[in-house]
């Protein structure tokens, strides 16, 4: 049994997709359980999505902590108490300090760009506005550099000249729903840890 925890901040469509595709399912003899969903915002819609599937939720509001390190200490404590094999960031909009990256050994993230392009905020918008003819999403290990860890997998789509942002965003999200569960299975199967160094 592999235990994963999902960290998120908002809508939680990736969270819901991961739960739907992986939670309590068996992959060639490897069962995956989503043992918790941790959110830094008490009004995030994703909390309802997790609860719908009976996944335990934990709200740790960053604004209640005096600094980033104290918030990260609490996150680490909560994650350790869940005894997880892998931490999955899915729209978790916080920069992680060394307190987090040095104490949690296996963390992955999804980012809506073809990394190393368009790191940081508004990557979906930057991917849309760039003169490039393709755009895509990346799953990567998390290290102390923002969107900087080793790349696990990427998928790309062609951009259409007349396409509206909403339609583009929808196609990018479809890619995310396809790539992220597969990447999670791969990382759990490979048994890779300490990739955040
Ligand atoms: C996703 O598009 C994800 O790639 C992005 O936030 C969105 C969350 O959507 N993450 C980042 O930009 C991280 N830098 P969701 O809450 O509906 O899953």
mmCIF file of C-alpha atoms and ligand atoms in Angstrom, residues 10-15 90-93 109-112 120 123-124 147 173 176-177, ligand 1:
data_model
loop_
_atom_site.group_PDB
_atom_site.id
_atom_site.type_symbol
_atom_site.label_atom_id
_atom_site.label_comp_id
_atom_site.label_asym_id
_atom_site.label_seq_id
_atom_site.Cartn_x
_atom_site.Cartn_y
_atom_site.Cartn_z
ATOM 1 C CA UNK A 10 -7.964 26.386 -4.485
ATOM 2 C CA UNK A 11 -10.365 24.772 -6.879
ATOM 3 C CA UNK A 12 -8.833 21.320 -6.632
ATOM 4 C CA UNK A 13 -9.729 19.819 -9.999
ATOM 5 C CA UNK A 14 -6.385 18.000 -10.120
ATOM 6 C CA UNK A 15 -6.954 16.818 -6.562
ATOM 7 C CA UNK A 90 -1.639 20.072 -7.014
ATOM 8 C CA UNK A 91 -2.153 23.816 -7.352
ATOM 9 C CA UNK A 92 -0.449 24.476 -4.005
ATOM 10 C CA UNK A 93 0.426 28.153 -4.371
ATOM 11 C CA UNK A 109 4.491 19.135 -8.477
ATOM 12 C CA UNK A 110 2.593 19.889 -11.664
ATOM 13 C CA UNK A 111 3.207 23.143 -13.489
ATOM 14 C CA UNK A 112 1.279 24.463 -16.517
ATOM 15 C CA UNK A 120 6.482 30.952 -11.224
ATOM 16 C CA UNK A 123 2.393 30.128 -16.140
ATOM 17 C CA UNK A 124 -0.858 29.237 -17.933
ATOM 18 C CA UNK A 147 9.675 25.115 -10.294
ATOM 19 C CA UNK A 173 -6.138 21.031 -17.890
ATOM 20 C CA UNK A 176 -2.834 17.716 -16.529
ATOM 21 C CA UNK A 177 -5.561 15.184 -15.749
HETATM 22 C C1 LIG B 1 -3.166 23.777 -12.207
HETATM 23 O O1 LIG B 1 -3.287 24.243 -13.525
HETATM 24 C C2 LIG B 1 -1.706 23.632 -11.840
HETATM 25 O O2 LIG B 1 -0.897 23.249 -12.901
HETATM 26 C C3 LIG B 1 -1.370 25.015 -11.377
HETATM 27 O O3 LIG B 1 -2.491 25.417 -10.635
HETATM 28 C C4 LIG B 1 -3.665 24.840 -11.217
HETATM 29 C C5 LIG B 1 -4.527 24.267 -10.117
HETATM 30 O O4 LIG B 1 -5.786 23.916 -10.596
HETATM 31 N N1 LIG B 1 -0.191 25.025 -10.576
HETATM 32 C C6 LIG B 1 0.741 25.982 -10.624
HETATM 33 O O5 LIG B 1 0.643 26.963 -11.325
HETATM 34 C C7 LIG B 1 1.941 25.753 -9.723
HETATM 35 N N2 LIG B 1 2.976 26.681 -9.986
HETATM 36 P P1 LIG B 1 -6.744 22.968 -9.751
HETATM 37 O O6 LIG B 1 -6.856 23.579 -8.355
HETATM 38 O O7 LIG B 1 -8.050 23.021 -10.458
HETATM 39 O O8 LIG B 1 -6.147 21.611 -9.725
#
